[in-house]
PDB file of C-alpha atoms (C1' of nucleotides) in Angstrom:
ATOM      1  CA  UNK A   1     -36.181  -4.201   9.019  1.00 56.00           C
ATOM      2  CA  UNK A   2     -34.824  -0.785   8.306  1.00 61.00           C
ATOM      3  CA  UNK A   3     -31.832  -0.334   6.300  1.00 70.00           C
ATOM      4  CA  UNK A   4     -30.158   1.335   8.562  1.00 66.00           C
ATOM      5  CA  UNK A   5     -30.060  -1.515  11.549  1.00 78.00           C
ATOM      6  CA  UNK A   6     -29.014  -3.890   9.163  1.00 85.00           C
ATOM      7  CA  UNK A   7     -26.037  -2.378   8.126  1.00 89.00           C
ATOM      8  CA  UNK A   8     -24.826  -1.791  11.381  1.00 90.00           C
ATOM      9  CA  UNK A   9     -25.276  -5.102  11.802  1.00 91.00           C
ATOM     10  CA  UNK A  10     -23.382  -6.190   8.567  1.00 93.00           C
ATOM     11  CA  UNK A  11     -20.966  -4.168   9.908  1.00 94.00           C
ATOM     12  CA  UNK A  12     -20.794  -4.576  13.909  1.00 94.00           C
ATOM     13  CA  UNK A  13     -20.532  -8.448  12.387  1.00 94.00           C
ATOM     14  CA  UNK A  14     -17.441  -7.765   9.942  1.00 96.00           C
ATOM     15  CA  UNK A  15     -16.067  -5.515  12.967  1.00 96.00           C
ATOM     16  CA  UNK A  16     -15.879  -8.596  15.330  1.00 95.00           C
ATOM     17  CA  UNK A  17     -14.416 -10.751  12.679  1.00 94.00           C
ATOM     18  CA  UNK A  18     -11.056  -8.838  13.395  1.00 94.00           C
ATOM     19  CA  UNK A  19      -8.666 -10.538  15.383  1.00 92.00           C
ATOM     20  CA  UNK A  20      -5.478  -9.184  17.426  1.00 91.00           C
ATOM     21  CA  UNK A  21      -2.674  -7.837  15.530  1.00 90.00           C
ATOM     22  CA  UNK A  22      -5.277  -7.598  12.323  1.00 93.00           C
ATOM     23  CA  UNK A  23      -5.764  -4.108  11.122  1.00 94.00           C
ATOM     24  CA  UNK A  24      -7.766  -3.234   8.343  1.00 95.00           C
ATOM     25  CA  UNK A  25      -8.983   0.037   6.565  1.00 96.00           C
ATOM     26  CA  UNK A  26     -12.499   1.531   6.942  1.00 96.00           C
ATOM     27  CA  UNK A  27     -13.214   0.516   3.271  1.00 95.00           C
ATOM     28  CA  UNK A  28     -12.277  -2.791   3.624  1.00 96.00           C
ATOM     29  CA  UNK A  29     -14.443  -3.307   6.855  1.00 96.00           C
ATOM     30  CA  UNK A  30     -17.108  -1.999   4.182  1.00 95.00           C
ATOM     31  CA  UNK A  31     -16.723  -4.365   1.929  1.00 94.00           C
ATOM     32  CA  UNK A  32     -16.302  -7.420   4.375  1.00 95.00           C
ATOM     33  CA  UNK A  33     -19.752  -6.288   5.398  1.00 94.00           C
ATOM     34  CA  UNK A  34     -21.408  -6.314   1.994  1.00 92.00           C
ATOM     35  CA  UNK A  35     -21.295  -2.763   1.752  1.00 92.00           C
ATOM     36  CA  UNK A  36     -18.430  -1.193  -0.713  1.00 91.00           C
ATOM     37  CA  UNK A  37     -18.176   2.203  -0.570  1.00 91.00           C
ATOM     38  CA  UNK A  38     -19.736   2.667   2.425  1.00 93.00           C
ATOM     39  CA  UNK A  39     -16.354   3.421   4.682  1.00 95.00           C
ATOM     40  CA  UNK A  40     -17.848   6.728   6.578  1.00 94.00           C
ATOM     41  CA  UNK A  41     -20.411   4.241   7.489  1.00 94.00           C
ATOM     42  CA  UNK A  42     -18.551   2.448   9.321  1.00 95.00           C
ATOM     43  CA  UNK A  43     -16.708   5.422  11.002  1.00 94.00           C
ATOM     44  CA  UNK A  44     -20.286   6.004  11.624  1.00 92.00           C
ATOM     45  CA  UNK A  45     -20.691   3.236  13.565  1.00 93.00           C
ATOM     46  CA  UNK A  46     -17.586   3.402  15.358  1.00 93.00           C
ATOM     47  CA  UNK A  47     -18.192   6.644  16.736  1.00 90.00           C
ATOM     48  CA  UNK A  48     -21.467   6.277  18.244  1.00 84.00           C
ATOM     49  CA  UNK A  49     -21.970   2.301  18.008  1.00 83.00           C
ATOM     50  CA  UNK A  50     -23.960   1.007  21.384  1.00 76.00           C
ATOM     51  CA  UNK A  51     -21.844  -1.863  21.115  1.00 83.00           C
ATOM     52  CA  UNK A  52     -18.576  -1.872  23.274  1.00 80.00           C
ATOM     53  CA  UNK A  53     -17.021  -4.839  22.540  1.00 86.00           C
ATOM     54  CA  UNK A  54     -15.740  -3.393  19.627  1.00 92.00           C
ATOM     55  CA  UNK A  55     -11.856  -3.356  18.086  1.00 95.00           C
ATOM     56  CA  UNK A  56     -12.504  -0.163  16.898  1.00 95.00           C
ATOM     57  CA  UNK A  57      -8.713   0.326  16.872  1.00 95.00           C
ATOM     58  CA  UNK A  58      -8.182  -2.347  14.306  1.00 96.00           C
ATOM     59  CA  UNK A  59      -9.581   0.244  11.924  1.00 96.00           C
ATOM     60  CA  UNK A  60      -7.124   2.540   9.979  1.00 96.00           C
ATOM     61  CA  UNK A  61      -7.772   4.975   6.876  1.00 95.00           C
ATOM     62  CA  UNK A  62      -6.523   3.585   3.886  1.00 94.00           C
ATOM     63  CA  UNK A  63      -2.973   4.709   4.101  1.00 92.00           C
ATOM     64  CA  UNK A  64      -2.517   3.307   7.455  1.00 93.00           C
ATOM     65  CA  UNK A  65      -2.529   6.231   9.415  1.00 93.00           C
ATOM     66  CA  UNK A  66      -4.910   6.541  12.461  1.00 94.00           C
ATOM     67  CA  UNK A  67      -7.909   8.304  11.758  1.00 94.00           C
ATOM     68  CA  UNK A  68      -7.560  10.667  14.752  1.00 92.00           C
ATOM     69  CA  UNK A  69      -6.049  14.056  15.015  1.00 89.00           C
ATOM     70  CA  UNK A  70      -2.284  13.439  16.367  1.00 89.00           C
ATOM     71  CA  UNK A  71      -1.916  14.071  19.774  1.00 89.00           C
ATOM     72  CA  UNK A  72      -5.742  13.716  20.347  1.00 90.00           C
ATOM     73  CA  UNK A  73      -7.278  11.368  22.723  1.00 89.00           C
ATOM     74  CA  UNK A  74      -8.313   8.963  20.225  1.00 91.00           C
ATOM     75  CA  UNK A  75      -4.992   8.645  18.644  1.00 93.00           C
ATOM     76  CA  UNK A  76      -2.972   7.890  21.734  1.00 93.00           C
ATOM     77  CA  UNK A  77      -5.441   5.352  22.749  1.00 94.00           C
ATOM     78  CA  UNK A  78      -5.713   3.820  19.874  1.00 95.00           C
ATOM     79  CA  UNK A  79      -1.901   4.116  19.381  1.00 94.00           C
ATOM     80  CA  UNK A  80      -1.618   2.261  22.786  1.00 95.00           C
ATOM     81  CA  UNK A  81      -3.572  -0.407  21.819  1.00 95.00           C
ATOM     82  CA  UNK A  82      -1.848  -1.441  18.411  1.00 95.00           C
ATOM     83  CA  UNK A  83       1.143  -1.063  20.395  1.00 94.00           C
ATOM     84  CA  UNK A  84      -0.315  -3.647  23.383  1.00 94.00           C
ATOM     85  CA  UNK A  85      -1.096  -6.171  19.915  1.00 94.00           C
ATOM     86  CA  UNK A  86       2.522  -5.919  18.575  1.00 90.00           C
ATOM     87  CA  UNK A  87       1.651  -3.681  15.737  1.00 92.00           C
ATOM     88  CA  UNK A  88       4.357  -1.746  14.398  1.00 90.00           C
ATOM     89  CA  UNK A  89       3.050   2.275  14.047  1.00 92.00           C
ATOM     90  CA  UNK A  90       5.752   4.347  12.939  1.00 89.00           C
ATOM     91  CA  UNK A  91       5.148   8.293  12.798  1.00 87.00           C
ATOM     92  CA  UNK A  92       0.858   7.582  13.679  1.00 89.00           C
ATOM     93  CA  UNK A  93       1.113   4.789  10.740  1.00 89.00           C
ATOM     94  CA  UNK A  94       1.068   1.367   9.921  1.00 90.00           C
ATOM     95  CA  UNK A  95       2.362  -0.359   7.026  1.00 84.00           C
ATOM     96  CA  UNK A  96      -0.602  -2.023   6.011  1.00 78.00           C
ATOM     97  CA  UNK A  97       1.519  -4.260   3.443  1.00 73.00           C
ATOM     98  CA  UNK A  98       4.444  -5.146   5.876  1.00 70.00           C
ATOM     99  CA  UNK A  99       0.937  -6.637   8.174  1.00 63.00           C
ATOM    100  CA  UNK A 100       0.690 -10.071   6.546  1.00 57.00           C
ATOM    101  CA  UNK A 101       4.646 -10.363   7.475  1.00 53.00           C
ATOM    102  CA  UNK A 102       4.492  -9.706  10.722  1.00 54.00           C
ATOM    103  CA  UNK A 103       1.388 -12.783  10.774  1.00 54.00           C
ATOM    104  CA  UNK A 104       4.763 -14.721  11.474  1.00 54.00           C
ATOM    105  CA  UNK A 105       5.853 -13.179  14.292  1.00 52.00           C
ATOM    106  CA  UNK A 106       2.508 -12.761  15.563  1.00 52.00           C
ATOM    107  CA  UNK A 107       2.114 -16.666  15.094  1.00 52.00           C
ATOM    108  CA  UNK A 108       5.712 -17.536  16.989  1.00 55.00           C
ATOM    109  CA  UNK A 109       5.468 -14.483  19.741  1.00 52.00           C
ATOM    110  CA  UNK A 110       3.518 -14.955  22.979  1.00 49.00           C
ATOM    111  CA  UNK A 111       0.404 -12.493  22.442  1.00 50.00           C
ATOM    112  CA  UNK A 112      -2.080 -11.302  25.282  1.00 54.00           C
ATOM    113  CA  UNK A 113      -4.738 -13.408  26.102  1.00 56.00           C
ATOM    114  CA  UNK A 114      -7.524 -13.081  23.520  1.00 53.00           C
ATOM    115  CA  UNK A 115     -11.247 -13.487  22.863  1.00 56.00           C
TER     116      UNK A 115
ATOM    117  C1'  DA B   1     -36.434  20.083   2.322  1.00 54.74           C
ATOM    118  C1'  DC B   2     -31.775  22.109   2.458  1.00 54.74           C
ATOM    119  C1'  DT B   3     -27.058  22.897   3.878  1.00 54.74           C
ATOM    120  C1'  DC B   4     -22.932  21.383   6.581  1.00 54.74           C
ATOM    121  C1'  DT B   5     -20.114  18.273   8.276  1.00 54.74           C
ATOM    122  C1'  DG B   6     -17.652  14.172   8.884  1.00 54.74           C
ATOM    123  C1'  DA B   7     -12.863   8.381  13.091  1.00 54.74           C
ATOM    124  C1'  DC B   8     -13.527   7.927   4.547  1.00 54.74           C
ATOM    125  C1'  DC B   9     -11.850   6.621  -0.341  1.00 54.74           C
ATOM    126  C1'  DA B  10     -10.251   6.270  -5.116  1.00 54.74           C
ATOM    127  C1'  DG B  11      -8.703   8.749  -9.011  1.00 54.74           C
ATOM    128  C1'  DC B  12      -5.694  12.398 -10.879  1.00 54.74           C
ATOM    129  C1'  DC B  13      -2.224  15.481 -11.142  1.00 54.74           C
TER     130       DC B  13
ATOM    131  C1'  DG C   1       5.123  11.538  -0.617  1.00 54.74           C
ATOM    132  C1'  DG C   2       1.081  15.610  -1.052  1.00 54.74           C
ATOM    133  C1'  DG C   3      -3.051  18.323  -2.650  1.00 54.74           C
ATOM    134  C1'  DC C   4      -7.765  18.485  -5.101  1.00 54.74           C
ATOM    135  C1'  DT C   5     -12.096  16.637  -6.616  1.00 54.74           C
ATOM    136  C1'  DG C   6     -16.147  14.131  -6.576  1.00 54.74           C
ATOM    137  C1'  DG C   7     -18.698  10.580  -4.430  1.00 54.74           C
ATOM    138  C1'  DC C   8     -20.678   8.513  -0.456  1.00 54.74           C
ATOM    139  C1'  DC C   9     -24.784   8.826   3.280  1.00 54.74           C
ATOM    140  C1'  DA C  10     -26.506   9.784   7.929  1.00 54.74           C
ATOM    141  C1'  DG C  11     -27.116  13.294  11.677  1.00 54.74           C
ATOM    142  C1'  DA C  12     -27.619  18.040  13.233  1.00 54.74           C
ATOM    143  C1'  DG C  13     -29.323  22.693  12.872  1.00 54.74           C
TER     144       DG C  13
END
DNA sequence: ACTCTGACCAGCC
DNA sequence: GGGCTGGCCAGAG
């Protein structure tokens, strides 16, 4: 196999591992996938992946912020859709640390249906 | 083969 | 918080 299918794979794989109201940064998506360092891979991937399924708006930059331009397409959308899985984005960021406190509410609210 | 350009990141100042 | 630098690697021209 080439290199390059399997680390879409390893990555696709560590993509779907993400569950509502989890967001993660592009590096850490890297390493969940074997592959450390390898963030603009996975930006790669997210930008031109044949898979759909994906929660490609799980996927923040490091500092929480949304990758997109503000304003842009991307950014509202994927604004929208953190918004639709209770995550708090203040000013186009998320508080990546203030995440595994909000597992509680996540736990005790009534979410969206999920996978 | 070479240069540019990224939905990036960590280290420094 | 912000700006620069070097590193990363896969497409596009």
């Amino acid at each position: 196999m080439t290199n390059r299918s399997a680390n879409e794979i390893a990555i696709v794989a560590a993509l779907r591992q993400l569950r509502r109201g989890e967001v993660v940064a592009y590096g850490e998506v890297a390493r969940r996938a074997g592959l450390p360092g390898r963030a603009r891979l996975v930006a790669r991937v997210l930008a031109h992946s044949p898979v759909a399924d994906l929660p490609w708006h799980r996927v923040l930059r490091a500092d929480g912020r949304i990758a997109f331009a503000p304003g842009s397409e991307g950014y509202i959308e994927q604004l929208r859709r953190l918004q639709t899985e209770n995550v708090t984005v203040v000013d186009g960021r998320v508080r990546m640390a203030s995440v595994a406190g909000k597992l509680d509410a996540l736990l005790w609210a009534s979410p969206p249906a999920d996978e």
